[in-house]
Tab-separated table of C-alpha atoms and ligand atoms in Angstrom:
chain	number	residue	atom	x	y	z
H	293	UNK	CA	0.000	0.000	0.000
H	294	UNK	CA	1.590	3.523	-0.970
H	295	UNK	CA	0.509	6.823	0.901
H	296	UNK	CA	-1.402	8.644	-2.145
H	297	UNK	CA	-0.175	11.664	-0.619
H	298	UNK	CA	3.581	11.067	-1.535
H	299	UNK	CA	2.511	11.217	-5.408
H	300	UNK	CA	2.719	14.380	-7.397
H	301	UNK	CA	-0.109	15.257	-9.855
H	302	UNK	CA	2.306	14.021	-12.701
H	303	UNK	CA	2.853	11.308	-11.173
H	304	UNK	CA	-0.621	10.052	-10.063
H	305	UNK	CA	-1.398	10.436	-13.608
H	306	UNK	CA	1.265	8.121	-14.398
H	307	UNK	CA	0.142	5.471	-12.358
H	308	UNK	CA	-3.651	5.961	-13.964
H	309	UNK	CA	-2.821	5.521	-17.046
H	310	UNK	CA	-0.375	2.783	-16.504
H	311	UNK	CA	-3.090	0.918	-14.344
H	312	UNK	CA	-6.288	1.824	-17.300
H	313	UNK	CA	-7.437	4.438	-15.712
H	314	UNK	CA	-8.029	7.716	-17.304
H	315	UNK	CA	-5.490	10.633	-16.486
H	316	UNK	CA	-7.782	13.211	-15.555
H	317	UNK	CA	-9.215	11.170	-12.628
H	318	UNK	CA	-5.903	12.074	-10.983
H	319	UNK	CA	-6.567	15.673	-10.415
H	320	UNK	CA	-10.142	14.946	-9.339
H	321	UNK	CA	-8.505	12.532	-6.421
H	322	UNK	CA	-6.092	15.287	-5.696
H	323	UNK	CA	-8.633	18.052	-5.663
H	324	UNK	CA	-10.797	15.718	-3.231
H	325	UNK	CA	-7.849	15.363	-1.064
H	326	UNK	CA	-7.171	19.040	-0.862
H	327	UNK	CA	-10.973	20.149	0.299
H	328	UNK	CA	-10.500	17.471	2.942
H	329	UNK	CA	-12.263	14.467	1.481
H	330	UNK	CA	-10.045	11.487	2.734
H	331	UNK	CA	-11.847	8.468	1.934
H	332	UNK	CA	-11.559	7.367	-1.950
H	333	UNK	CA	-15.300	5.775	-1.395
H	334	UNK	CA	-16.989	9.132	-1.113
H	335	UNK	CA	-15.224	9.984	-4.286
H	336	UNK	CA	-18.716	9.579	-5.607
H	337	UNK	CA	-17.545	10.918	-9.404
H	338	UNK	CA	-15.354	8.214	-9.739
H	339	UNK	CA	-16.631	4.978	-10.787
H	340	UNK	CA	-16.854	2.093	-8.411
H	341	UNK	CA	-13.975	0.270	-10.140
H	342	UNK	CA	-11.757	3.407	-9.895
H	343	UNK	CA	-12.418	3.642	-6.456
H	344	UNK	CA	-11.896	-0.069	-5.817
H	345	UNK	CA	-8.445	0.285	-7.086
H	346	UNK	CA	-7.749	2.689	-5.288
H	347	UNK	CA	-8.482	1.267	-2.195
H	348	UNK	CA	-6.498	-1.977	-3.723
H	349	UNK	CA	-3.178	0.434	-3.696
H	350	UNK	CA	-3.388	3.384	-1.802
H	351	UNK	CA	-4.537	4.799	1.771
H	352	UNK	CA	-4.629	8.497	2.496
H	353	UNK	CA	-2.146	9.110	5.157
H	354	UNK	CA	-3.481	11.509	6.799
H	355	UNK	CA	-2.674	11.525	10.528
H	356	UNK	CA	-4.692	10.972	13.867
H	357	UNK	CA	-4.765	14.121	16.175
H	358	UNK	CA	-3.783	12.132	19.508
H	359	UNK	CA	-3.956	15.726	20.859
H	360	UNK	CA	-4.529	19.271	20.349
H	361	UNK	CA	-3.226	22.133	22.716
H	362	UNK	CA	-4.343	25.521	22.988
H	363	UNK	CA	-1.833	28.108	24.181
H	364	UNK	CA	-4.405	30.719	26.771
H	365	UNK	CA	-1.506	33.096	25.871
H	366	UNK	CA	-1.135	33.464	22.367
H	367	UNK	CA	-3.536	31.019	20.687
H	368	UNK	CA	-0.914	28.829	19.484
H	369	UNK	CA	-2.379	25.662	18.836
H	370	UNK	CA	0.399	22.315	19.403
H	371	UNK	CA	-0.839	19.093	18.081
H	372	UNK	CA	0.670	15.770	18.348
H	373	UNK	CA	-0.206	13.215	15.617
H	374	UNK	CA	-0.173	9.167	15.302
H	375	UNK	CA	1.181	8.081	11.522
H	376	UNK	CA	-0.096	5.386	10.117
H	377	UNK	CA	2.754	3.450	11.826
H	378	UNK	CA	1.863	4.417	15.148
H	379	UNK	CA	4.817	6.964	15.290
H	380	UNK	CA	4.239	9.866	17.000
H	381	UNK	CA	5.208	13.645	15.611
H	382	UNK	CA	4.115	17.084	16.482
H	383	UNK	CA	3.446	20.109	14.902
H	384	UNK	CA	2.774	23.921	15.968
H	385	UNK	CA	0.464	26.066	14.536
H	386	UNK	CA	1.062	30.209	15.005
H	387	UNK	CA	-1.165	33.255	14.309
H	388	UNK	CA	0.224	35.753	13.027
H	389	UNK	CA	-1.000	38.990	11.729
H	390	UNK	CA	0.156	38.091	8.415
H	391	UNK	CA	-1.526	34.731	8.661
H	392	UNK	CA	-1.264	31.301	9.769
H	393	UNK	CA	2.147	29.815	10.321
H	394	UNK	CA	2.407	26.279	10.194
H	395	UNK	CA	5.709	24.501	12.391
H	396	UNK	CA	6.445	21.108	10.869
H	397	UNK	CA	8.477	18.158	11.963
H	398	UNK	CA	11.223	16.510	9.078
H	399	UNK	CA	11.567	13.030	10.796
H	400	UNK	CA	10.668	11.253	13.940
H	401	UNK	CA	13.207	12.334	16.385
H	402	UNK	CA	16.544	13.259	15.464
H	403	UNK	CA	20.024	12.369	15.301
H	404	UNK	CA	21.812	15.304	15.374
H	405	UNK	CA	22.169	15.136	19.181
H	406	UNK	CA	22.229	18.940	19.942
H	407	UNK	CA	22.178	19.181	23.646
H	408	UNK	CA	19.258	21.473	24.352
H	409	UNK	CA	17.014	19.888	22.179
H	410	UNK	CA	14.067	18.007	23.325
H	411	UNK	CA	14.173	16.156	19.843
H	412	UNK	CA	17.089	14.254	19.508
H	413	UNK	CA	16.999	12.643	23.295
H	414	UNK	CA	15.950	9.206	21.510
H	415	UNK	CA	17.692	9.549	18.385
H	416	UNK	CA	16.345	9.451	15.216
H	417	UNK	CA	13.431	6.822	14.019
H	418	UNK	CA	13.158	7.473	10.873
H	419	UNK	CA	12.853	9.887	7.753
H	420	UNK	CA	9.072	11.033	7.204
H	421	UNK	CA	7.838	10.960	3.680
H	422	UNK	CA	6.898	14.000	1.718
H	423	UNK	CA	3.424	12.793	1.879
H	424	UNK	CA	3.792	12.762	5.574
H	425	UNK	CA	5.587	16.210	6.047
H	426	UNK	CA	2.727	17.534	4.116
H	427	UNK	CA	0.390	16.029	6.110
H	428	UNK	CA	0.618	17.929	8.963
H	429	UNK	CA	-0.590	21.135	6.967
H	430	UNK	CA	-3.577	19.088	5.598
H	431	UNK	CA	-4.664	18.100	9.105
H	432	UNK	CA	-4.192	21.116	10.856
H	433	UNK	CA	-6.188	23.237	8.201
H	434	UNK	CA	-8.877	21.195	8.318
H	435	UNK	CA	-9.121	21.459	12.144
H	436	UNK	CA	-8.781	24.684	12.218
H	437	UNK	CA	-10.981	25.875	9.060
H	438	UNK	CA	-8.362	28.067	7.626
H	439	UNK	CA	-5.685	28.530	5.129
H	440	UNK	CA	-1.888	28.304	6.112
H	441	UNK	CA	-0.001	30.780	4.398
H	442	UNK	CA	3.396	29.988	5.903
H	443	UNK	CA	5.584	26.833	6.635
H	444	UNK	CA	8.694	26.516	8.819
H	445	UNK	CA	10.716	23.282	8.552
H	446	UNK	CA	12.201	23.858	12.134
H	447	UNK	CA	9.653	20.649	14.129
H	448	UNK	CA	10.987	17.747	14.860
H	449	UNK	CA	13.913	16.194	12.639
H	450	UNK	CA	16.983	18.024	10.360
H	451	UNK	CA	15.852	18.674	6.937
H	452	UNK	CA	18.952	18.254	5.310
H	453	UNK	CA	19.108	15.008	6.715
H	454	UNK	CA	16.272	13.867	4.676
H	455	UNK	CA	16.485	15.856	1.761
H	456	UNK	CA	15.405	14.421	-1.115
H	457	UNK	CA	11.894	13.842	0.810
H	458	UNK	CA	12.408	17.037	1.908
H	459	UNK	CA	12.751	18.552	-2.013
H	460	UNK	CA	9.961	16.700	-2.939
H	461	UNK	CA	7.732	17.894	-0.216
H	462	UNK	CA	8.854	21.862	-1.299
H	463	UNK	CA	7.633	20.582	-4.713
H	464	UNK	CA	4.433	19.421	-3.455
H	465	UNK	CA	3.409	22.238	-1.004
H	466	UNK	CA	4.186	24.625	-3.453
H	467	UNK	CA	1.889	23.367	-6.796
H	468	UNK	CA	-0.428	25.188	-7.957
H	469	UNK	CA	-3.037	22.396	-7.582
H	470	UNK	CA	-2.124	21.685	-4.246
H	471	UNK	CA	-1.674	23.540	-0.924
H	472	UNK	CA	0.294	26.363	-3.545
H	473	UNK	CA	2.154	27.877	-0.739
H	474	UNK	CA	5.103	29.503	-2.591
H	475	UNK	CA	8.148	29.388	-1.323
H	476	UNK	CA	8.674	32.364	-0.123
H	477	UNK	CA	6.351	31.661	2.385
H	478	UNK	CA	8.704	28.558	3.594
H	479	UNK	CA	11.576	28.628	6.190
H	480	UNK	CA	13.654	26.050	6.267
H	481	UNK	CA	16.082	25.398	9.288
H	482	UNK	CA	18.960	23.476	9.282
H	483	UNK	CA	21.990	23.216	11.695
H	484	UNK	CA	24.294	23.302	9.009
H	485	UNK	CA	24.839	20.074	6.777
H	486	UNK	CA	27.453	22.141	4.307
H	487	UNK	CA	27.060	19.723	0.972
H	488	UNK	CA	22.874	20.055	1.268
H	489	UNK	CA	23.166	23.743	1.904
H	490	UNK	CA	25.373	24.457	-0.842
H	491	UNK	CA	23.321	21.993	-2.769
H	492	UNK	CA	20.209	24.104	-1.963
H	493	UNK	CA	21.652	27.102	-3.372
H	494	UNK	CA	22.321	25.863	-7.045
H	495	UNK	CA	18.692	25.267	-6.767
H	496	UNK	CA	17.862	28.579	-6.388
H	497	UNK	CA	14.811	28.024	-4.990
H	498	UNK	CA	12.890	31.286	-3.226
H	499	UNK	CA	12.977	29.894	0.305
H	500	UNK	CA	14.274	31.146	3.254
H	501	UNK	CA	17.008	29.209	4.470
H	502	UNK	CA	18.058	29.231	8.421
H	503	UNK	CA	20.899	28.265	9.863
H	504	UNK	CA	20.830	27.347	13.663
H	505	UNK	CA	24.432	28.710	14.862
H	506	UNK	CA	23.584	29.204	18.811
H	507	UNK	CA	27.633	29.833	19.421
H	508	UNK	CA	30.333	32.050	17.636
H	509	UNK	CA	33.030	30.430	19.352
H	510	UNK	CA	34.370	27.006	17.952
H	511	UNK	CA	34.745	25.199	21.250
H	512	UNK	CA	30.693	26.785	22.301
H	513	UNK	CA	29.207	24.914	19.562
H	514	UNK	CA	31.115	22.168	19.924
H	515	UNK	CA	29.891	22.128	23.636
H	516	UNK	CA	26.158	21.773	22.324
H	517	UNK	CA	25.796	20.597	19.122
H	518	UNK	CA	27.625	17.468	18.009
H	519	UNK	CA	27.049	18.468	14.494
H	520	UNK	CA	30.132	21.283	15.127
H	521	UNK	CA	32.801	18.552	14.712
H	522	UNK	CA	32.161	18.111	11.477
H	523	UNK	CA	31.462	21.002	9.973
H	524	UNK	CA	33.771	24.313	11.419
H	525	UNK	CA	32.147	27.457	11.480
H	526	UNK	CA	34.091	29.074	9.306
H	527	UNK	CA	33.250	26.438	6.623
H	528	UNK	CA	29.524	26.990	7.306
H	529	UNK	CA	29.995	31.096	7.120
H	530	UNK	CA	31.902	30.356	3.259
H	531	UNK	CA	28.642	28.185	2.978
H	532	UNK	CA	26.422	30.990	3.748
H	533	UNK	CA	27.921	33.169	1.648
H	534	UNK	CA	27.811	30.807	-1.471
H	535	UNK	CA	24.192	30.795	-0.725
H	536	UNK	CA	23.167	34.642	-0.407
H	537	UNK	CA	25.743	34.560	-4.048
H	538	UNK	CA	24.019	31.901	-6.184
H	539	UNK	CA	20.816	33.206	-4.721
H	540	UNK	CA	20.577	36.673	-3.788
H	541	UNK	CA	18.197	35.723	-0.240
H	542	UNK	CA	19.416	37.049	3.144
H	543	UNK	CA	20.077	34.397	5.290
H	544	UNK	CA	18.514	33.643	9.132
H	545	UNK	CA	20.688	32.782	11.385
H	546	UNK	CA	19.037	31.161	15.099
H	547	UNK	CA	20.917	31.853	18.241
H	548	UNK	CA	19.374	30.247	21.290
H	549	UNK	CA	20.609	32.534	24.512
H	550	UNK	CA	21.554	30.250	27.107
H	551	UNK	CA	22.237	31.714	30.529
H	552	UNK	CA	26.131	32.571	31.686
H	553	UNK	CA	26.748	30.157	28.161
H	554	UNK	CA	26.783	32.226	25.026
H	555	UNK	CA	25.061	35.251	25.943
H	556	UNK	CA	27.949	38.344	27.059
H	557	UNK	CA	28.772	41.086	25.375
H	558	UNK	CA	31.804	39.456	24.285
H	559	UNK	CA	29.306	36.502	22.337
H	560	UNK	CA	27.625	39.301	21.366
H	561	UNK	CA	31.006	41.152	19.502
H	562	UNK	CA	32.310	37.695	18.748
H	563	UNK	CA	29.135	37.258	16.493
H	564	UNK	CA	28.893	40.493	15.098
H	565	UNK	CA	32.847	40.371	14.221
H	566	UNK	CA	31.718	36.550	12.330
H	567	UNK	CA	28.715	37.833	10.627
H	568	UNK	CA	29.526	41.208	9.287
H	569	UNK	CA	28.893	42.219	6.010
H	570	UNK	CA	26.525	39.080	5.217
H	571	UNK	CA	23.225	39.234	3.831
H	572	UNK	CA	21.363	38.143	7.346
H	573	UNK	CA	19.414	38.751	10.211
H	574	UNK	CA	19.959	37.424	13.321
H	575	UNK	CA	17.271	35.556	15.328
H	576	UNK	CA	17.814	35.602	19.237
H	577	UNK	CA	15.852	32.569	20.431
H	578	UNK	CA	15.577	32.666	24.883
H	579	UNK	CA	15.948	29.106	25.139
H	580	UNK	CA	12.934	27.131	25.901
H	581	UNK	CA	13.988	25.208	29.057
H	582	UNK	CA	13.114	21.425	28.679
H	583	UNK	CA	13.025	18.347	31.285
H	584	UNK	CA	16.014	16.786	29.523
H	585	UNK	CA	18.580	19.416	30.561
H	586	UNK	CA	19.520	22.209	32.867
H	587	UNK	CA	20.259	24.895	30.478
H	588	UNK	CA	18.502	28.083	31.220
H	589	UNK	CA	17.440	31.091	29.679
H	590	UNK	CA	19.156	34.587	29.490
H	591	UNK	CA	17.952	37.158	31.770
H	592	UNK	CA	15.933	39.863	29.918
H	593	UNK	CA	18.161	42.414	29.895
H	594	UNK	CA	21.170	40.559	28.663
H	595	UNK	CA	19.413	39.842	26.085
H	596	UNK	CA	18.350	42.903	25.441
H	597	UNK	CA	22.210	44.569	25.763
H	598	UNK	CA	23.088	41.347	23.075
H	599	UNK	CA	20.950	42.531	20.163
H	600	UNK	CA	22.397	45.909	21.112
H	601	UNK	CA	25.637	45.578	20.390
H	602	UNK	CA	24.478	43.712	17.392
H	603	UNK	CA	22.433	46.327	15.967
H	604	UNK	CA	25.104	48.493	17.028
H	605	UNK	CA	27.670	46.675	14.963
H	606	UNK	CA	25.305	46.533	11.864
H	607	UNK	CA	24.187	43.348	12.263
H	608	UNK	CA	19.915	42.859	12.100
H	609	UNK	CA	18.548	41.477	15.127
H	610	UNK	CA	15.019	40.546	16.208
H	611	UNK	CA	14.238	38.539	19.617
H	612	UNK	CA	11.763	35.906	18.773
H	613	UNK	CA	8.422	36.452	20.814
H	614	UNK	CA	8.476	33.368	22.451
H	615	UNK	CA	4.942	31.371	21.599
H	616	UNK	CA	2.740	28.800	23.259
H	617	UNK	CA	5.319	28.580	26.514
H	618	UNK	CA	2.294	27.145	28.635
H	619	UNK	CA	2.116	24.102	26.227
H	620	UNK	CA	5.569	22.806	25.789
H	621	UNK	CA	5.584	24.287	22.081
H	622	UNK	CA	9.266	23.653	21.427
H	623	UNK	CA	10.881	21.405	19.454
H	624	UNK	CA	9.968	17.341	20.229
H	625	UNK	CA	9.009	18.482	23.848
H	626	UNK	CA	5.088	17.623	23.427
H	627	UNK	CA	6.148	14.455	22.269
H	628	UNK	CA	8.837	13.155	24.636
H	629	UNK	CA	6.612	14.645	27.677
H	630	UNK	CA	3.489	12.356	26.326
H	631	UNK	CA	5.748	9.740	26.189
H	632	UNK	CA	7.229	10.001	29.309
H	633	UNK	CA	3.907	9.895	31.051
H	634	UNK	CA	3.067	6.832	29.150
H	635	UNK	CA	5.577	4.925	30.539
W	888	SAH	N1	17.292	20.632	12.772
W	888	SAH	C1	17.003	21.948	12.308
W	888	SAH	C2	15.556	22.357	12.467
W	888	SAH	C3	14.784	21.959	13.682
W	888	SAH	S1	15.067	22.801	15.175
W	888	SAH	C4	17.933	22.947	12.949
W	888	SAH	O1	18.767	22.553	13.753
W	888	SAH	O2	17.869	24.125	12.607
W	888	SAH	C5	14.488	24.435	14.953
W	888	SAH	C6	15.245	25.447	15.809
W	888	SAH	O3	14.909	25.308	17.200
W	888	SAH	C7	16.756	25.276	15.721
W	888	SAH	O4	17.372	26.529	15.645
W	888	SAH	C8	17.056	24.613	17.046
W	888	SAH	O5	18.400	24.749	17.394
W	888	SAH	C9	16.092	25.312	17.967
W	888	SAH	N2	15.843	24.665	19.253
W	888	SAH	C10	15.803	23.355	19.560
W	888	SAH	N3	15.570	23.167	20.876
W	888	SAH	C11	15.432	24.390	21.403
W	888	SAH	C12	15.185	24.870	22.728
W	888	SAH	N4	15.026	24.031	23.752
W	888	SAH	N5	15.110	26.205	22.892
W	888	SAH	C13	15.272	27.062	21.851
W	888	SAH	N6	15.500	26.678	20.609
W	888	SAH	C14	15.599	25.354	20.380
């Protein structure tokens, strides 16, 4: 059985016509599928044999909500979903003036180890399927009766560490007979796999690309992300710059301000001195404290002396409103708490 969602238009017509079916059923299934109908028998304009096959061959994989969380703060909505293998994922929906942001996960878990990541405490499970990453927006818009407008590849998982599912979801989301979310209206973070990202660039596509640095120092990032001993900084700045070349798109870089850790004034120079004269904007993230580890977030007026002497030194700097803290909204926490209290 294949998950009808991990087919492109093309190549649903493919397999209609290979299997005597006529092509133009294909973009009646899809266009079904996209207004929320998930059951090929109530595909009532198809003919009973056409929807007998498809039953033969495919299932819908759309997921189970397991749970849905409303943040009384900000109206962030969380929501963990069950995959058809009983894998668990999460995804984090945001409202924004500018419309609704959708917060997807890239793979169950993930192996990238970073210490202050909820994520990665269990490894990774496995890659999710484009049809799966995609998924998540078809759920979540149904529940919630809206359109998304945006997508951020910064849930659960490292994008670049699945990227060919990962290009073929951007392909997906972004038809026109689909979701047609262009890309730039999609955020992809990555912690800085060097081929992928260079990779990404020759494909000048219109996304925004993130890169999660946290530390300007070497030694720092080695301290919390694993990730740092095989690619240097330096190699991911050349990187970076390659990118904002090929493709003329400022780059976001994510610094999560850990208390007494990365977050003086001399970070703050050290990183200004690193990023000057890129194409970027820096995002300050207060790190979201989670059960797995004691790190702890910068007081508010460090961080607010940090993106001065960013600003001061050029550099573009925004603090990240912090969203849906009452419901565990960061990365892999909703899941590893749920499955820490089913144990
Ligand atoms: N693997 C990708 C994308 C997923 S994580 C990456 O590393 O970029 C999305 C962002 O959330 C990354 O910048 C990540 O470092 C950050 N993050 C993870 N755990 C966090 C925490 N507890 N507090 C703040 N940011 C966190």
């Amino acid at each position: 059985m294949k998950n009808i969602l991990d087919f492109s238009l093309d190549e649903l017509k493919s397999w209609m016509k290979d299997n005597n079916e006529k092509e133009f059923r294909a973009k009646q299934i899809e266009d079904f599928i996209y207004k929320s109908l998930w059951n090929f028998d109530e595909m009532h304009v198809l003919p009973m044999i056409t929807r007998n096959k498809l039953n033969e061959n495919f299932y819908i994989g759309i997921p189970k909500i397991v749970h849905s969380y409303e943040s009384k703060l900000d109206g962030t909505k969380k929501f963990l979903l069950a995959l058809e293998d009983g894998n668990l994922i999460e995804c984090v929906l945001m409202k924004y003036n500018y419309g609704n942001s959708i917060c997807v996960s890239t793979q169950v878990g993930c192996r990238m180890g970073c210490k202050f990541c909820a994520s990665t405490v269990e490894g990774m499970i496995r890659n999710l399927t484009p049809g799966e990453i995609l998924s998540q927006i078809l759920v979540v818009q149904d529940y919630i009766k809206d359109r998304i407008s945006n997508v951020v590849l910064m849930g659960s998982g490292e994008p670049l560490d699945n990227y060919e599912n990962v290009l073929k979801f951007l392909e997906l989301v972004s038809s026109e007979y689909g979701l047609n979310i262009g890309l730039r209206h999609i955020t992809l973070s990555t912690c800085g796999i060097i081929p992928k990202m260079k990779d990404l660039a020759d494909r000048r596509l219109q996304l925004t690309l993130a890169v999660s640095l946290h530390a300007a120092s070497e030694d720092k990032r080695k301290e919390i992300m694993p990730i740092a001993n095989k690619y240097s900084i330096a190699d991911i700045i050349e990187a970076c710059k390659y990118y904002i070349d090929v493709t003329g798109k400022r780059i976001t870089f994510e610094y999560a301000l850990i208390k007494s850790f990365n977050d003086s004034m001399e970070d703050a120079r050290m990183l200004a001195n690193l990023l000057k004269g890129l194409l970027c904007h820096v995002n300050l993230i207060p790190i979201n404290q989670v059960r797995e580890n004691d790190f702890e977030k910068s007081q508010e007026n460090t961080v607010k002396k940090f993106v001065e002497i960013l600003k001061r030194n050029g550099i573009e700097a925004t603090v990240r409103r912090e969203m849906g803290a009452d419901i565990n909204a960061a990365c892999g926490q909703l899941r590893r708490s749920y499955m820490n209290a089913q144990i």
